[in-house]
XYZ file of C-alpha atoms in Angstrom:
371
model
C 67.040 107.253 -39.326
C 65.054 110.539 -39.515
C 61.871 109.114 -37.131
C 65.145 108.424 -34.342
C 66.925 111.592 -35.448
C 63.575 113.151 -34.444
C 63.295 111.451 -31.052
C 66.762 112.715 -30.048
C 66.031 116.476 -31.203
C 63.115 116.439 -29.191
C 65.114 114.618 -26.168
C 67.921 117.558 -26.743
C 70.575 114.617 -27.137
C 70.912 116.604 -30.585
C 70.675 120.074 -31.817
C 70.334 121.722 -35.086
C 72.873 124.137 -36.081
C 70.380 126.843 -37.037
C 72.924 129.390 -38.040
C 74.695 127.115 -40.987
C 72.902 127.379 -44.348
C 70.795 124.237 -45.250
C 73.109 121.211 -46.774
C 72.384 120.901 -50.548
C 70.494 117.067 -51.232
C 70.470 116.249 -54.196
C 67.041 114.212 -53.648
C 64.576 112.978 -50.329
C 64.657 115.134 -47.675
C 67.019 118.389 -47.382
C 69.639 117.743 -45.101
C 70.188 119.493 -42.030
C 73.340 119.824 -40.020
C 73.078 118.220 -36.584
C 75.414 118.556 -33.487
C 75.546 116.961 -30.140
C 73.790 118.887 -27.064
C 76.944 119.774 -24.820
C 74.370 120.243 -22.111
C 72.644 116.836 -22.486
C 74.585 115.641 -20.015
C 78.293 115.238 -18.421
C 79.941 113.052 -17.311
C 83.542 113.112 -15.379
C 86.877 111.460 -15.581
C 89.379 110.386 -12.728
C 93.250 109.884 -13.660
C 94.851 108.103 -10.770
C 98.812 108.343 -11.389
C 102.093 108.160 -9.448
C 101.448 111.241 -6.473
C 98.626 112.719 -8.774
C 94.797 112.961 -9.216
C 93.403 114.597 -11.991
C 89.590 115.250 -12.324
C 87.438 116.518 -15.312
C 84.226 117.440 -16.501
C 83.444 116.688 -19.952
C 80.752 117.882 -21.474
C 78.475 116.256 -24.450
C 80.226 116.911 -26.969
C 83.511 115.542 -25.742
C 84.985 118.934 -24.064
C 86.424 119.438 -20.969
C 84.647 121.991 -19.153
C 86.872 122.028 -16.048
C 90.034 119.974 -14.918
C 91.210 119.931 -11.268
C 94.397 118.242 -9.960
C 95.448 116.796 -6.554
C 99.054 116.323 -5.509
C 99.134 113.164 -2.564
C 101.200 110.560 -1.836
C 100.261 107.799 -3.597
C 102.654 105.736 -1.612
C 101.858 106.537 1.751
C 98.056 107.607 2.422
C 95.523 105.421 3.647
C 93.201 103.720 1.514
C 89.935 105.755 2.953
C 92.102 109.061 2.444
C 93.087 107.832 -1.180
C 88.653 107.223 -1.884
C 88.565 110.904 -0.059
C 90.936 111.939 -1.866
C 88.915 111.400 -5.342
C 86.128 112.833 -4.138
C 87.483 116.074 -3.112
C 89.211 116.971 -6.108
C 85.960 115.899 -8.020
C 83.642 117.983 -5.884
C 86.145 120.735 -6.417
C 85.639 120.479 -10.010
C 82.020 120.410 -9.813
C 81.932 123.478 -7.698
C 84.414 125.420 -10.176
C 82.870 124.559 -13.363
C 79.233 125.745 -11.929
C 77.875 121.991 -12.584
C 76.455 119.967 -9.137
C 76.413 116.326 -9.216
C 72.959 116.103 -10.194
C 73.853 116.807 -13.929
C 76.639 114.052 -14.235
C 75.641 110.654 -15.923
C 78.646 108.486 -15.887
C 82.574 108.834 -13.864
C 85.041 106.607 -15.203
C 88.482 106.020 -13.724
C 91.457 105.765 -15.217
C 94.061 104.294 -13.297
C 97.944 102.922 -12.791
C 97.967 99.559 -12.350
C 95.691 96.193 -12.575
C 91.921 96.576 -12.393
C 89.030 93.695 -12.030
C 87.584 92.029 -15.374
C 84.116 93.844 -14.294
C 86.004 97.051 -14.094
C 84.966 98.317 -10.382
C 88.464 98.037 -8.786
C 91.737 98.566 -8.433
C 93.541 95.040 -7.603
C 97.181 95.846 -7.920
C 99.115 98.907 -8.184
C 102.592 100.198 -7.524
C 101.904 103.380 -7.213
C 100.191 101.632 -3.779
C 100.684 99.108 -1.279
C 97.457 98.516 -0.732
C 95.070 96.040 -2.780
C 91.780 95.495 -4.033
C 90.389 99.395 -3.580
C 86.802 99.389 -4.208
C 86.671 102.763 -6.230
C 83.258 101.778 -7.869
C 81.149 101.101 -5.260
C 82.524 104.243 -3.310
C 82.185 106.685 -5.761
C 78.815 105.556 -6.537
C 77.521 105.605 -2.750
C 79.018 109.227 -2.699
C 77.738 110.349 -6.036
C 74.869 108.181 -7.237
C 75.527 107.755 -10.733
C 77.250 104.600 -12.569
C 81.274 104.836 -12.094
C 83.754 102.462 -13.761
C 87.195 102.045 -13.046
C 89.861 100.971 -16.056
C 93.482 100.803 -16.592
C 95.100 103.616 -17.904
C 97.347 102.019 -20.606
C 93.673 100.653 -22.165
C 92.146 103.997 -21.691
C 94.870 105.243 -23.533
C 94.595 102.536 -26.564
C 91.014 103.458 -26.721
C 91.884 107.299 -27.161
C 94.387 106.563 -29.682
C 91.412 104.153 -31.595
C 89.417 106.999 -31.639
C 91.379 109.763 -32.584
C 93.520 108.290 -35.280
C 91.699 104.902 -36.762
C 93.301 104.950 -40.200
C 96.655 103.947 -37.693
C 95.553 102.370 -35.184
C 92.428 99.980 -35.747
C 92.385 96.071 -35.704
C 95.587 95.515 -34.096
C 98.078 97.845 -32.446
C 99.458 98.743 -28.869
C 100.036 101.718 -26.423
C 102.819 101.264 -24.687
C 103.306 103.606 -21.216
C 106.811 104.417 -20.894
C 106.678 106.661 -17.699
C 107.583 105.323 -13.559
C 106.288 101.891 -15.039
C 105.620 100.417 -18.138
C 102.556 99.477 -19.203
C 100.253 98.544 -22.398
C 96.953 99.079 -23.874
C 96.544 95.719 -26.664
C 94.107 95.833 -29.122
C 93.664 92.503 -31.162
C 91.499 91.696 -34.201
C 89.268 94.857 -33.069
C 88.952 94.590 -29.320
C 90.821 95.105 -26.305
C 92.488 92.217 -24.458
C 91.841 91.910 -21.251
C 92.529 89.026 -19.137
C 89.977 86.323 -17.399
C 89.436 87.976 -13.710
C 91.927 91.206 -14.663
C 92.458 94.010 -16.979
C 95.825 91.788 -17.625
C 98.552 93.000 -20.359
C 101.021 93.239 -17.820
C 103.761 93.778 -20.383
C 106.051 95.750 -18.211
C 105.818 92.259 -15.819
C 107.197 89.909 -18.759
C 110.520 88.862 -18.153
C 113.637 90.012 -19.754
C 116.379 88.646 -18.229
C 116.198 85.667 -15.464
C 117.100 86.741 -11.920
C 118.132 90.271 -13.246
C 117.742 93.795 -12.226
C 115.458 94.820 -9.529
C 111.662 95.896 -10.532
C 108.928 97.812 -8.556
C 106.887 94.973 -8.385
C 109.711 92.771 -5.997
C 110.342 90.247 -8.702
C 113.524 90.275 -10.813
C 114.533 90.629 -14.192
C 111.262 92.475 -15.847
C 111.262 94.902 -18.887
C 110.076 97.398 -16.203
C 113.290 97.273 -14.379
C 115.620 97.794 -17.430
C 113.023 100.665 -18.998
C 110.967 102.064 -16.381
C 111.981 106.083 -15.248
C 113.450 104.507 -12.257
C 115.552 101.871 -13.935
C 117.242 104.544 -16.147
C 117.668 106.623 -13.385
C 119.303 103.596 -11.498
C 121.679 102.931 -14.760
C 122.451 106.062 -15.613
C 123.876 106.983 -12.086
C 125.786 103.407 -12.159
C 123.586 102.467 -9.131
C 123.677 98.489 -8.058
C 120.560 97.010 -10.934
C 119.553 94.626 -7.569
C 119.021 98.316 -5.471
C 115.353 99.704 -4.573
C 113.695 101.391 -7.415
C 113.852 104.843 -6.405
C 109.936 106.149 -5.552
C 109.255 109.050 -7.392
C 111.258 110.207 -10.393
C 110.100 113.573 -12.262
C 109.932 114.613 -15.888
C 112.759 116.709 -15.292
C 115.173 114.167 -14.258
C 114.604 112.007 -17.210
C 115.122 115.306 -18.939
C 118.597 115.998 -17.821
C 119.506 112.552 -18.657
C 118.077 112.218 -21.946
C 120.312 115.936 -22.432
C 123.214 113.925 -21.322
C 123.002 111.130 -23.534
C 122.014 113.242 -26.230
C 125.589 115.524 -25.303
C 127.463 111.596 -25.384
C 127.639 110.575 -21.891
C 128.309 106.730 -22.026
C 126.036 105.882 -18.873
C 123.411 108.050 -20.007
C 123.476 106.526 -23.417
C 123.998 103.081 -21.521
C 120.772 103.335 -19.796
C 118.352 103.910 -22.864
C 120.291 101.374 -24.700
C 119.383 99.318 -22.350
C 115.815 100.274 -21.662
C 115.225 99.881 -25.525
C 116.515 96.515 -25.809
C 114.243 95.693 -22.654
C 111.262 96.898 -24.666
C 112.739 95.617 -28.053
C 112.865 91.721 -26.824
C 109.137 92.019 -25.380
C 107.732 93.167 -28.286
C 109.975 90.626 -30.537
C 107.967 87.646 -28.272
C 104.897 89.363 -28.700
C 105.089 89.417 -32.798
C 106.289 86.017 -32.660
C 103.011 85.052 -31.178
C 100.680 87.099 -33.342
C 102.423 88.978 -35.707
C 103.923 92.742 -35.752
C 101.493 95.927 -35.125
C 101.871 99.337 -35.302
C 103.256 100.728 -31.920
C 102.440 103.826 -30.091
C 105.112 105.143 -27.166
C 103.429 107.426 -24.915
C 104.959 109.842 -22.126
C 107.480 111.439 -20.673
C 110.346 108.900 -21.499
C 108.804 108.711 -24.854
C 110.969 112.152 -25.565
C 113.965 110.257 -25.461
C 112.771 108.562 -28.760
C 115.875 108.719 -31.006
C 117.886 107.185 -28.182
C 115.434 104.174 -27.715
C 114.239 103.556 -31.300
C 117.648 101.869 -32.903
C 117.629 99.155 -29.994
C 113.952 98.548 -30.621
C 113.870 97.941 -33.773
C 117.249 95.604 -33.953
C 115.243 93.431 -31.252
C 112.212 93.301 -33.456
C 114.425 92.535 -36.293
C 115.920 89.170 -35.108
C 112.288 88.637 -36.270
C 113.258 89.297 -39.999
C 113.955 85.433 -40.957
C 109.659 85.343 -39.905
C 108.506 87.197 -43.065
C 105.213 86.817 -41.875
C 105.797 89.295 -39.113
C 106.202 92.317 -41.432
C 107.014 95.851 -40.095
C 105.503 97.745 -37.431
C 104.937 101.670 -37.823
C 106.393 103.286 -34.479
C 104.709 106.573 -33.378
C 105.783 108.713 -30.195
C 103.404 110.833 -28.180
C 105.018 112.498 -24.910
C 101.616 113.205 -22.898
C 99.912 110.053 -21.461
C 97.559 112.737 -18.954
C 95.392 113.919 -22.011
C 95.378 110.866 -23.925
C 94.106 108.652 -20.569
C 91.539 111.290 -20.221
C 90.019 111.209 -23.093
C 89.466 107.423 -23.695
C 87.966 107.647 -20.201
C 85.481 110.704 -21.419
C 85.012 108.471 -24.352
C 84.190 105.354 -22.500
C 81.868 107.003 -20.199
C 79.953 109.025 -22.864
C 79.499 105.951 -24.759
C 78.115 104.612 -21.534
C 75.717 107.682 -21.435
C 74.748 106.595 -25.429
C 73.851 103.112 -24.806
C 71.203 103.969 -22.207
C 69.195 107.159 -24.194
C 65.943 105.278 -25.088
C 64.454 106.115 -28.373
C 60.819 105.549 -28.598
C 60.671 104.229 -32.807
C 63.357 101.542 -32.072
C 63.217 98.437 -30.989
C 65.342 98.706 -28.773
C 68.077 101.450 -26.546
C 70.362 102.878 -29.481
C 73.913 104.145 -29.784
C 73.872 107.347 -30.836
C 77.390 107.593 -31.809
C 76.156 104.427 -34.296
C 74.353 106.509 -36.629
C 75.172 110.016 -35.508
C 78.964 110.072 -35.379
């Protein structure tokens, strides 16, 4: 460990922290305090959401150095404009945060909807009505440097991995309550993904046969009892078989969760509704492979106290299984930071796996030893 410690201080992956006072050892070598070089190298993060770009640049040591954000229509622009689109706000970044594209390593995307099993694009969204966007092989024409492309809900599972593993570790899911509903699975230590697709399309399942209207143009999924737009629709007693409305914000949800909060019966209606929605598909899921600790993330995730009692009676029809057990529910109301940073992780990590050190036998993770 100290002959590849050695190779990465004189590579500048790692730096000693000169100005801390030498760690006491109580025998072999004294110990020295190590840190990542933030200027090794960078590497950059796209969020693709619902009208909304976000770009980053993340430095070495996991920080983001500058963030830059693009308001479009999702909806209605052009493939070719959307590729543009993600350049320019990129670029913009670059320029801002005094960096050129020379110095990036890696860009990962993380993105609303279904992506390819080899992660380069984006099959299915509806935040889109376009298909099969080749984000990887465009980026990396216009910048030269690897790019993958991943779905946000896993990006998200992988943040919440990292950040808080005493939680969430073998087996757990993020679940994306925001215009759709998505999740991130983790199972026995890795991330599910499906044959040809990122897959875990658990806002797709079905909830009720034939029943309300989702996004997607199918009937009757959890989406389109628990999605923004399907409260919306409830909570203003709008026909369940009407167009999902296009583009709900934050403070609409707001004004209803107020109103349910203050007792008004549709209001309350709607997240009743939305939580049973989510309840039953998690209830199937547990009956498959047993119960897992739970993480809500965004916007409608504020709402919790209004959606947690329905959950949980779904999940406990599941009581007379005792093998299920009891899942720990956690709430975080910010799916922009969290998506973010598992694609900052997943790109560093990228960066780590190709640093060759010359006394191994072969390319090491740093994080392996280091972190």
């Amino acid at each position: 460990i100290s002959t590849i410690t050695a190779d990465l201080l004189n590579e500048k992956v790692l730096l000693r922290l000169e100005d801390t006072e030498q760690l006491q050892s109580v025998r072999g070598r004294p110990r020295v305090a190590l840190t990542f070089n933030p200027k090794f190298a960078f590497v950059a993060t796209i969020v693709l959401q619902l009208n909304e770009i976000t770009a980053s640049i993340v430095d070495y040591q996991g920080y983001s150095v500058f963030e830059q954000q693009l308001q479009i229509s999702t909806v209605s622009i052009p493939p070719l404009e959307l590729l543009r689109s993600m350049v320019l706000a990129l670029k913009t970044g670059l320029k801002n945060s005094r960096q050129t594209p020379g110095v990036l390593k890696h860009i990962t995307l993380g993105v609303q909807g279904t992506t390819d099993v080899d992660n380069t694009m984006l099959l299915w969204s509806p935040i889109t009505p376009h298909t099969e966007i080749p984000l990887q092989s465009y980026l990396e024409q216009e910048f030269g440097i690897p790019v993958s492309v991943h779905n946000d809900c896993n990006m998200i599972a992988r943040a919440l991995r990292w950040n808080e593993p005493q939680i969430y570790n073998r087996d757990f899911a993020a679940i994306l309550l925001s215009h759709g509903i998505g999740m991130g699975l983790y199972h026995n230590g890795d991330l599910v993904k499906g044959k040809n697709s990122s897959a875990t399309e658990f806002g797709h399942m079905v909830h009720l046969p034939n029943g309300a209207r989702c996004r997607c143009g199918r009937d009757g999924c959890i989406e389109a009892y628990a999605g923004d737009y399907a409260i919306y629709r409830k909570a203003r007693g709008l026909d369940p078989s009407s167009m999902p409305s296009g583009n709900i914000t934050k403070s609409t949800i707001f004004d209803i969760v107020k109103k349910a909060r203050n007792g008004n019966p549709q209001a309350k209606l709607a997240f009743k509704e939305a939580g049973e929605a989510i309840g039953a598909g998690l209830a199937s899921l547990f009956a498959l492979i047993d119960s897992f600790p739970i993480a809500f993330v965004g916007a409608d995730a504020s709402a919790c106290e209004l959606l947690e009692d329905p959950i949980r009676q779904q999940i406990n029809g599941l009581q007379h299984f005792p093998h299920t057990g009891k899942s720990d529910v956690r709430y975080y109301p910010e799916e922009c930071p969290l998506i973010r940073d598992g694609c900052a992780l997943t790109a560093l990590m990228a960066v780590d796996e190709n640093i060759p050190v010359k006394n191994f036998n072969k390319t090491t993770k740093v994080l392996n030893f280091v972190g």
